[in-house]
mmCIF file of C-alpha atoms and ligand atoms in Angstrom:
data_model
loop_
_atom_site.group_PDB
_atom_site.id
_atom_site.type_symbol
_atom_site.label_atom_id
_atom_site.label_comp_id
_atom_site.label_asym_id
_atom_site.label_seq_id
_atom_site.Cartn_x
_atom_site.Cartn_y
_atom_site.Cartn_z
ATOM 1 C CA MET A 16 17.533 -9.270 12.067
ATOM 2 C CA THR A 17 16.200 -6.486 10.333
ATOM 3 C CA ALA A 18 13.710 -6.117 7.222
ATOM 4 C CA ARG A 19 15.294 -3.939 4.222
ATOM 5 C CA ILE A 20 12.311 -3.316 1.796
ATOM 6 C CA THR A 21 12.366 -0.581 -1.027
ATOM 7 C CA VAL A 22 9.891 0.473 -2.190
ATOM 8 C CA ILE A 23 9.149 1.495 -5.534
ATOM 9 C CA GLY A 24 6.057 3.904 -5.903
ATOM 10 C CA SER A 25 4.145 7.384 -5.517
ATOM 11 C CA LEU A 26 4.285 10.294 -3.280
ATOM 12 C CA ASN A 27 1.891 13.034 -3.322
ATOM 13 C CA MET A 28 0.466 16.176 -1.280
ATOM 14 C CA ASP A 29 -2.898 14.830 -0.134
ATOM 15 C CA LEU A 30 -5.241 17.847 -0.048
ATOM 16 C CA VAL A 31 -7.881 16.550 2.390
ATOM 17 C CA THR A 32 -11.236 18.367 3.696
ATOM 18 C CA ASN A 33 -13.984 16.427 5.044
ATOM 19 C CA ALA A 34 -17.685 16.384 4.363
ATOM 20 C CA ALA A 35 -20.985 15.156 4.894
ATOM 21 C CA LYS A 36 -21.328 13.117 2.095
ATOM 22 C CA ILE A 37 -18.516 12.711 -1.156
ATOM 23 C CA PRO A 38 -20.228 14.996 -4.051
ATOM 24 C CA ALA A 39 -22.853 13.304 -6.327
ATOM 25 C CA PRO A 40 -22.151 13.716 -10.010
ATOM 26 C CA GLY A 41 -22.506 18.014 -10.265
ATOM 27 C CA GLU A 42 -23.506 18.294 -7.045
ATOM 28 C CA THR A 43 -21.620 20.337 -5.047
ATOM 29 C CA VAL A 44 -20.974 20.053 -1.143
ATOM 30 C CA ILE A 45 -19.783 22.226 1.594
ATOM 31 C CA GLY A 46 -16.432 21.270 3.108
ATOM 32 C CA GLY A 47 -14.567 21.127 6.113
ATOM 33 C CA ASP A 48 -10.957 23.037 7.249
ATOM 34 C CA LEU A 49 -8.231 22.352 3.973
ATOM 35 C CA HIS A 50 -5.769 19.909 5.149
ATOM 36 C CA THR A 51 -2.473 18.936 3.819
ATOM 37 C CA VAL A 52 -0.854 15.222 5.053
ATOM 38 C CA PRO A 53 2.312 13.205 3.201
ATOM 39 C CA GLY A 54 0.231 10.609 1.414
ATOM 40 C CA GLY A 55 0.687 8.596 -1.967
ATOM 41 C CA LYS A 56 0.630 5.013 -1.366
ATOM 42 C CA GLY A 57 4.058 4.506 -1.880
ATOM 43 C CA ALA A 58 5.598 6.633 0.679
ATOM 44 C CA ASN A 59 2.638 5.756 2.680
ATOM 45 C CA GLN A 60 3.896 1.728 2.870
ATOM 46 C CA ALA A 61 7.244 3.054 3.235
ATOM 47 C CA VAL A 62 6.421 5.351 6.043
ATOM 48 C CA ALA A 63 3.981 2.538 8.037
ATOM 49 C CA ALA A 64 6.259 -0.436 7.232
ATOM 50 C CA ALA A 65 9.000 2.297 8.707
ATOM 51 C CA LYS A 66 7.930 3.097 11.796
ATOM 52 C CA LEU A 67 7.267 -0.748 12.903
ATOM 53 C CA GLY A 68 10.886 -0.803 12.355
ATOM 54 C CA ALA A 69 11.607 -2.128 8.930
ATOM 55 C CA ASP A 70 14.936 -0.061 7.071
ATOM 56 C CA VAL A 71 13.189 1.425 4.118
ATOM 57 C CA SER A 72 14.288 2.544 0.806
ATOM 58 C CA MET A 73 11.819 4.514 -1.552
ATOM 59 C CA VAL A 74 11.914 4.604 -4.630
ATOM 60 C CA GLY A 75 10.059 7.314 -6.748
ATOM 61 C CA ARG A 76 10.035 10.634 -8.280
ATOM 62 C CA VAL A 77 8.467 14.440 -6.746
ATOM 63 C CA GLY A 78 8.837 17.961 -8.622
ATOM 64 C CA ASN A 79 9.571 21.648 -8.066
ATOM 65 C CA ASP A 80 7.157 22.666 -6.061
ATOM 66 C CA ILE A 81 6.787 23.596 -2.058
ATOM 67 C CA PHE A 82 5.125 20.261 -1.432
ATOM 68 C CA ALA A 83 8.178 18.406 -2.983
ATOM 69 C CA GLN A 84 10.757 18.966 0.764
ATOM 70 C CA GLN A 85 7.973 18.359 2.517
ATOM 71 C CA LEU A 86 7.387 14.563 1.964
ATOM 72 C CA LEU A 87 10.991 14.290 1.675
ATOM 73 C CA ASP A 88 11.104 15.501 5.176
ATOM 74 C CA ASN A 89 8.041 13.278 6.116
ATOM 75 C CA LEU A 90 10.562 10.192 4.971
ATOM 76 C CA THR A 91 13.585 11.641 7.253
ATOM 77 C CA ALA A 92 11.533 11.728 10.362
ATOM 78 C CA VAL A 93 10.809 8.099 9.949
ATOM 79 C CA HIS A 94 14.560 7.179 8.526
ATOM 80 C CA VAL A 95 13.154 6.415 5.491
ATOM 81 C CA ASN A 96 15.683 6.605 2.943
ATOM 82 C CA HIS A 97 15.124 8.414 0.087
ATOM 83 C CA HIS A 98 18.209 8.936 -1.810
ATOM 84 C CA HIS A 99 16.740 7.993 -4.465
ATOM 85 C CA VAL A 100 13.506 9.921 -4.975
ATOM 86 C CA ILE A 101 14.755 11.914 -8.329
ATOM 87 C CA HIS A 102 14.197 16.313 -7.696
ATOM 88 C CA ASP A 103 12.007 16.406 -11.508
ATOM 89 C CA LYS A 104 12.750 20.147 -12.216
ATOM 90 C CA GLU A 105 9.955 19.342 -15.253
ATOM 91 C CA ALA A 106 6.889 18.939 -12.962
ATOM 92 C CA ALA A 107 4.349 19.484 -10.326
ATOM 93 C CA SER A 108 4.881 16.962 -6.960
ATOM 94 C CA GLY A 109 2.093 14.106 -6.915
ATOM 95 C CA VAL A 110 -1.416 15.381 -5.387
ATOM 96 C CA ALA A 111 -4.437 13.648 -4.170
ATOM 97 C CA LEU A 112 -7.449 15.455 -4.456
ATOM 98 C CA ILE A 113 -9.349 13.923 -1.345
ATOM 99 C CA VAL A 114 -12.930 13.736 0.919
ATOM 100 C CA VAL A 115 -13.321 11.975 2.773
ATOM 101 C CA ASP A 116 -17.380 11.701 4.897
ATOM 102 C CA ALA A 117 -19.221 11.701 7.787
ATOM 103 C CA ALA A 118 -18.441 7.603 8.091
ATOM 104 C CA GLY A 119 -14.688 7.442 7.550
ATOM 105 C CA GLN A 120 -14.964 6.701 3.346
ATOM 106 C CA ASN A 121 -13.464 8.801 0.907
ATOM 107 C CA SER A 122 -12.830 9.638 -2.529
ATOM 108 C CA ILE A 123 -9.783 10.453 -4.005
ATOM 109 C CA VAL A 124 -8.622 12.280 -7.014
ATOM 110 C CA VAL A 125 -4.371 11.439 -7.834
ATOM 111 C CA ALA A 126 -2.906 14.335 -10.058
ATOM 112 C CA PRO A 127 0.471 11.630 -10.963
ATOM 113 C CA GLY A 128 2.695 15.074 -11.285
ATOM 114 C CA ALA A 129 6.590 14.061 -11.396
ATOM 115 C CA ASN A 130 4.773 10.091 -10.794
ATOM 116 C CA GLY A 131 3.827 9.881 -13.525
ATOM 117 C CA ARG A 132 7.389 10.228 -14.757
ATOM 118 C CA LEU A 133 9.306 7.567 -13.258
ATOM 119 C CA THR A 134 10.738 5.287 -15.839
ATOM 120 C CA PRO A 135 12.389 1.786 -16.012
ATOM 121 C CA ALA A 136 15.367 3.577 -16.538
ATOM 122 C CA ASP A 137 15.135 5.423 -13.168
ATOM 123 C CA ILE A 138 14.890 1.959 -11.060
ATOM 124 C CA ASP A 139 17.952 0.644 -13.311
ATOM 125 C CA ALA A 140 20.032 3.223 -11.382
ATOM 126 C CA ALA A 141 18.413 2.112 -8.014
ATOM 127 C CA ALA A 142 19.064 -1.449 -9.058
ATOM 128 C CA GLU A 143 21.815 -1.554 -5.877
ATOM 129 C CA ALA A 144 18.236 -0.924 -4.113
ATOM 130 C CA ILE A 145 16.165 -3.312 -5.534
ATOM 131 C CA LYS A 146 18.483 -6.372 -5.271
ATOM 132 C CA THR A 147 20.239 -5.562 -1.872
ATOM 133 C CA ALA A 148 16.215 -5.323 0.054
ATOM 134 C CA ASP A 149 14.294 -8.053 1.295
ATOM 135 C CA LEU A 150 11.563 -6.943 -0.708
ATOM 136 C CA ILE A 151 10.394 -4.347 -3.094
ATOM 137 C CA LEU A 152 6.526 -3.309 -2.508
ATOM 138 C CA LEU A 153 4.983 -1.844 -6.141
ATOM 139 C CA GLN A 154 1.752 0.222 -6.851
ATOM 140 C CA LEU A 155 0.069 1.420 -9.651
ATOM 141 C CA GLU A 156 0.739 5.666 -9.340
ATOM 142 C CA ILE A 157 3.196 5.242 -11.066
ATOM 143 C CA PRO A 158 4.218 4.401 -14.921
ATOM 144 C CA LEU A 159 2.895 0.595 -15.944
ATOM 145 C CA GLU A 160 6.183 -0.059 -17.403
ATOM 146 C CA THR A 161 8.347 1.477 -14.394
ATOM 147 C CA VAL A 162 6.786 -1.334 -12.493
ATOM 148 C CA LEU A 163 7.481 -4.143 -14.750
ATOM 149 C CA ARG A 164 10.969 -3.211 -14.600
ATOM 150 C CA ALA A 165 11.163 -3.357 -11.394
ATOM 151 C CA ALA A 166 9.440 -6.687 -10.475
ATOM 152 C CA GLN A 167 12.084 -8.163 -13.559
ATOM 153 C CA LEU A 168 15.449 -6.799 -11.717
ATOM 154 C CA ALA A 169 13.648 -8.063 -8.548
ATOM 155 C CA ARG A 170 12.977 -11.642 -9.712
ATOM 156 C CA GLN A 171 16.315 -11.182 -11.920
ATOM 157 C CA HIS A 172 18.188 -10.448 -7.966
ATOM 158 C CA GLY A 173 15.967 -12.908 -5.483
ATOM 159 C CA THR A 174 14.285 -10.050 -4.125
ATOM 160 C CA LYS A 175 10.208 -10.790 -3.557
ATOM 161 C CA VAL A 176 7.869 -9.385 -5.227
ATOM 162 C CA ILE A 177 4.434 -7.547 -3.217
ATOM 163 C CA LEU A 178 2.426 -5.829 -5.832
ATOM 164 C CA ASN A 179 -1.145 -3.793 -4.704
ATOM 165 C CA PRO A 180 -3.106 -3.062 -7.895
ATOM 166 C CA ALA A 181 -3.983 0.114 -6.707
ATOM 167 C CA PRO A 182 -6.069 2.175 -8.135
ATOM 168 C CA ALA A 183 -6.344 -1.880 -10.111
ATOM 169 C CA GLN A 184 -6.570 -1.480 -14.113
ATOM 170 C CA PRO A 185 -5.659 -4.514 -16.500
ATOM 171 C CA LEU A 186 -2.307 -5.689 -16.122
ATOM 172 C CA PRO A 187 -0.065 -7.606 -17.863
ATOM 173 C CA PRO A 188 0.793 -11.450 -18.041
ATOM 174 C CA GLU A 189 4.310 -11.468 -17.892
ATOM 175 C CA LEU A 190 4.186 -8.611 -14.920
ATOM 176 C CA LEU A 191 1.600 -11.329 -12.360
ATOM 177 C CA ALA A 192 4.143 -13.729 -14.434
ATOM 178 C CA LEU A 193 6.212 -11.643 -11.191
ATOM 179 C CA VAL A 194 4.974 -10.875 -8.724
ATOM 180 C CA ASP A 195 4.449 -13.497 -5.265
ATOM 181 C CA ILE A 196 2.129 -12.228 -3.233
ATOM 182 C CA LEU A 197 -0.652 -9.927 -4.960
ATOM 183 C CA ILE A 198 -2.536 -7.856 -2.255
ATOM 184 C CA PRO A 199 -5.540 -6.209 -3.614
ATOM 185 C CA ASN A 200 -8.603 -4.508 -1.762
ATOM 186 C CA GLU A 201 -12.956 -4.949 -2.740
ATOM 187 C CA SER A 202 -13.479 -3.242 -5.718
ATOM 188 C CA GLU A 203 -9.391 -4.036 -6.634
ATOM 189 C CA THR A 204 -10.444 -7.109 -6.651
ATOM 190 C CA ALA A 205 -13.644 -6.713 -8.475
ATOM 191 C CA THR A 206 -12.172 -4.726 -11.273
ATOM 192 C CA LEU A 207 -9.171 -7.942 -12.055
ATOM 193 C CA ALA A 208 -11.648 -10.734 -11.316
ATOM 194 C CA GLY A 209 -14.434 -10.268 -13.412
ATOM 195 C CA LEU A 210 -16.527 -11.147 -10.660
ATOM 196 C CA PRO A 211 -18.206 -9.604 -7.504
ATOM 197 C CA VAL A 212 -17.151 -10.169 -4.578
ATOM 198 C CA GLY A 213 -20.075 -9.221 -2.434
ATOM 199 C CA SER A 214 -20.804 -12.844 -0.805
ATOM 200 C CA PRO A 215 -17.584 -14.721 1.792
ATOM 201 C CA ALA A 216 -18.244 -17.599 -1.237
ATOM 202 C CA GLU A 217 -17.431 -14.758 -4.050
ATOM 203 C CA ILE A 218 -14.759 -13.796 -2.151
ATOM 204 C CA GLU A 219 -12.896 -16.807 -2.483
ATOM 205 C CA ALA A 220 -14.275 -17.614 -5.959
ATOM 206 C CA ALA A 221 -12.816 -14.360 -7.040
ATOM 207 C CA ALA A 222 -9.508 -14.376 -5.130
ATOM 208 C CA ALA A 223 -9.301 -17.941 -6.992
ATOM 209 C CA LYS A 224 -9.766 -16.217 -10.382
ATOM 210 C CA LEU A 225 -7.356 -14.013 -9.568
ATOM 211 C CA ARG A 226 -4.531 -16.972 -8.877
ATOM 212 C CA GLN A 227 -5.262 -18.364 -12.239
ATOM 213 C CA SER A 228 -3.689 -15.391 -13.369
ATOM 214 C CA GLY A 229 -0.446 -16.709 -12.222
ATOM 215 C CA VAL A 230 0.150 -15.349 -8.711
ATOM 216 C CA GLY A 231 1.024 -17.962 -5.926
ATOM 217 C CA THR A 232 -0.349 -16.130 -2.909
ATOM 218 C CA VAL A 233 -3.572 -13.797 -3.099
ATOM 219 C CA ILE A 234 -3.869 -11.952 -0.110
ATOM 220 C CA LEU A 235 -8.083 -10.355 0.255
ATOM 221 C CA THR A 236 -7.821 -6.486 2.104
ATOM 222 C CA LEU A 237 -11.714 -6.552 3.381
ATOM 223 C CA GLY A 238 -11.812 -3.194 5.608
ATOM 224 C CA GLU A 239 -14.587 -5.046 8.478
ATOM 225 C CA ARG A 240 -14.639 -8.240 7.229
ATOM 226 C CA GLY A 241 -10.311 -9.421 7.157
ATOM 227 C CA ALA A 242 -8.866 -10.214 5.084
ATOM 228 C CA LEU A 243 -8.175 -13.247 2.591
ATOM 229 C CA LEU A 244 -5.549 -15.750 2.379
ATOM 230 C CA ALA A 245 -5.721 -17.339 -0.605
ATOM 231 C CA ARG A 246 -2.479 -19.910 -2.195
ATOM 232 C CA GLU A 247 -2.328 -22.947 -3.288
ATOM 233 C CA GLU A 248 -2.128 -25.215 -0.129
ATOM 234 C CA GLU A 249 -4.943 -23.345 1.365
ATOM 235 C CA THR A 250 -7.923 -20.732 2.532
ATOM 236 C CA VAL A 251 -7.738 -19.349 4.821
ATOM 237 C CA GLN A 252 -9.453 -15.849 6.394
ATOM 238 C CA PHE A 253 -8.626 -14.035 9.102
ATOM 239 C CA ALA A 254 -10.637 -11.449 11.124
ATOM 240 C CA PRO A 255 -10.473 -8.705 11.133
ATOM 241 C CA PHE A 256 -9.828 -5.564 14.694
ATOM 242 C CA ILE A 257 -12.278 -3.810 15.580
ATOM 243 C CA PRO A 258 -11.882 0.110 14.630
ATOM 244 C CA VAL A 259 -12.512 1.830 18.176
ATOM 245 C CA GLN A 260 -14.200 4.625 15.964
ATOM 246 C CA VAL A 261 -13.982 5.146 12.341
ATOM 247 C CA VAL A 262 -12.791 8.758 11.568
ATOM 248 C CA ASP A 263 -10.986 8.100 7.438
ATOM 249 C CA THR A 264 -10.064 5.107 6.165
ATOM 250 C CA THR A 265 -6.957 6.522 3.564
ATOM 251 C CA ALA A 266 -4.527 5.665 4.242
ATOM 252 C CA ALA A 267 -5.821 2.010 4.962
ATOM 253 C CA GLY A 268 -5.289 -0.692 2.395
ATOM 254 C CA ASP A 269 -1.351 1.451 2.798
ATOM 255 C CA ALA A 270 -1.262 0.813 6.807
ATOM 256 C CA PHE A 271 -2.212 -3.279 6.237
ATOM 257 C CA ILE A 272 0.541 -3.728 3.405
ATOM 258 C CA GLY A 273 3.419 -1.592 5.123
ATOM 259 C CA GLY A 274 1.964 -4.114 8.421
ATOM 260 C CA PHE A 275 2.655 -6.552 7.149
ATOM 261 C CA ALA A 276 5.441 -6.498 4.530
ATOM 262 C CA ALA A 277 7.653 -5.681 7.820
ATOM 263 C CA ALA A 278 6.247 -8.767 9.168
ATOM 264 C CA LEU A 279 7.138 -10.589 6.636
ATOM 265 C CA ALA A 280 10.553 -8.775 5.810
ATOM 266 C CA GLU A 281 11.853 -9.548 10.252
ATOM 267 C CA GLY A 282 11.403 -13.509 9.378
ATOM 268 C CA LYS A 283 7.238 -13.849 9.393
ATOM 269 C CA SER A 284 5.820 -15.802 7.818
ATOM 270 C CA VAL A 285 2.335 -14.673 5.662
ATOM 271 C CA THR A 286 -0.415 -16.205 8.157
ATOM 272 C CA GLU A 287 2.356 -13.950 10.657
ATOM 273 C CA ALA A 288 2.187 -11.293 9.210
ATOM 274 C CA ILE A 289 -1.118 -10.577 8.103
ATOM 275 C CA PRO A 290 -2.351 -10.378 11.564
ATOM 276 C CA TRP A 291 -0.280 -7.958 11.656
ATOM 277 C CA GLY A 292 -1.125 -4.954 8.492
ATOM 278 C CA ASN A 293 -4.566 -5.943 9.980
ATOM 279 C CA ALA A 294 -4.253 -4.403 13.272
ATOM 280 C CA ALA A 295 -2.391 -1.590 11.686
ATOM 281 C CA GLY A 296 -4.920 -0.877 9.105
ATOM 282 C CA SER A 297 -7.621 -0.724 12.202
ATOM 283 C CA LEU A 298 -5.277 2.011 14.130
ATOM 284 C CA ALA A 299 -5.216 3.987 10.909
ATOM 285 C CA VAL A 300 -8.859 4.532 10.253
ATOM 286 C CA ALA A 301 -8.940 5.510 13.812
ATOM 287 C CA ARG A 302 -7.146 9.190 12.357
ATOM 288 C CA ARG A 303 -7.100 11.369 10.239
ATOM 289 C CA GLY A 304 -5.180 11.810 7.152
ATOM 290 C CA ALA A 305 -3.173 8.826 4.900
ATOM 291 C CA GLN A 306 0.673 8.779 6.841
ATOM 292 C CA THR A 307 -0.474 11.342 9.890
ATOM 293 C CA SER A 308 -2.999 7.872 10.864
ATOM 294 C CA LEU A 309 0.531 5.376 10.297
ATOM 295 C CA PRO A 310 1.340 3.208 13.774
ATOM 296 C CA ALA A 311 4.262 2.804 15.495
ATOM 297 C CA ARG A 312 5.279 -0.755 16.804
ATOM 298 C CA ALA A 313 4.502 -0.699 20.456
ATOM 299 C CA GLU A 314 0.872 -0.231 19.850
ATOM 300 C CA VAL A 315 0.297 -2.971 16.784
ATOM 301 C CA GLY A 316 2.244 -4.554 19.773
ATOM 302 C CA LYS A 317 -0.902 -3.437 22.514
ATOM 303 C CA VAL A 318 -3.553 -5.292 19.755
ATOM 304 C CA LEU A 319 -1.940 -8.257 18.627
ATOM 305 C CA ALA A 320 -1.051 -8.926 22.009
ATOM 306 C CA GLY A 321 -5.353 -8.368 22.848
ATOM 307 C CA ALA A 322 -5.710 -10.793 19.746
ATOM 308 C CA SER A 323 -8.296 -14.096 19.428
ATOM 309 C CA PRO A 324 -7.180 -16.482 17.637
ATOM 310 C CA GLU A 325 -9.441 -15.754 14.948
ATOM 311 C CA GLN A 326 -7.952 -13.314 13.852
ATOM 312 C CA LEU A 327 -3.907 -14.331 14.707
ATOM 313 C CA GLN A 328 -4.430 -17.372 12.474
ATOM 314 C CA GLY A 329 -7.522 -16.830 11.094
ATOM 315 C CA VAL A 330 -10.256 -20.187 10.134
ATOM 316 C CA ALA A 331 -9.190 -22.396 7.430
HETATM 317 O O1 RIB B 30 -4.148 4.806 -0.004
HETATM 318 C C1 RIB B 30 -3.672 6.670 0.036
HETATM 319 C C2 RIB B 30 -3.017 6.869 -0.587
HETATM 320 O O2 RIB B 30 -4.419 6.936 -2.068
HETATM 321 C C3 RIB B 30 -3.840 8.436 -0.932
HETATM 322 O O3 RIB B 30 -2.864 8.965 0.224
HETATM 323 C C4 RIB B 30 -3.336 9.180 -2.010
HETATM 324 O O4 RIB B 30 -2.347 10.241 -1.930
HETATM 325 C C5 RIB B 30 -3.553 8.610 -2.721
HETATM 326 O O5 RIB B 30 -2.250 7.572 -3.056
#
């Protein structure tokens, strides 16, 4: 069965450089070459899912500059339908300023540009893409009222809603009530739950707190600690896939979400789909850039073929 996924979210051009360290406030450091790489959490997740075989549509806005066409061309290259990406003549395309340090960790500032002008009316105009999808993917690089409208339409038409609350911000209960699966990373979990996420016990407590907000299924992406699934019937810890070498963590979370969503939409269970996300994330951190780092289905398949039971089924 072909998985149909609609992503409602951001498209950014990432302006990236490497530096020995991420500068402290007030500090200047000399970096490496400048790279322009297609990114944006929405577009990254769309590309990640498409590369794993899903039939993906993107809803968003690009601006009036040279980045716009490059961002769309990158979607076309992996067959992401961008019929519902609006060319906004009054705004610049979204841009992310990214520094990657020697350990592959990053610091990102996003100038939203056209992403910040995606309206609820734009979502209504793209209603067909939401109605006909198996699931929609949402993040928080577009206005919250627009995220809410997409979730409302999806719920109305029986389309599953996955929210990646990134970058983290307080979420209205009316939005959380429409979310089927919430997928935050460690820092987003700490912000949303208002709790520390240091020890395994703290992580479980934070996941439980997020579930109290009304979301049935919470999946915490924990980087080198794997992923934690928390839902009514179970809490399961999935072991990570260890990357050959961490060169750049940019879009690792997007790779997880695209991989997880592609597997779920093609009929796999939540527990079967999580290793797809973990495997995709581990491959993405071994390469530079956002969309340039996202793996093909065969690569994920190869990683999964060598997986242990702790990676495939997790530990309850
Ligand atoms: O998740 C990574 C992404 O965050 C980057 O591609 C950047 O554009 C920001 O949106």
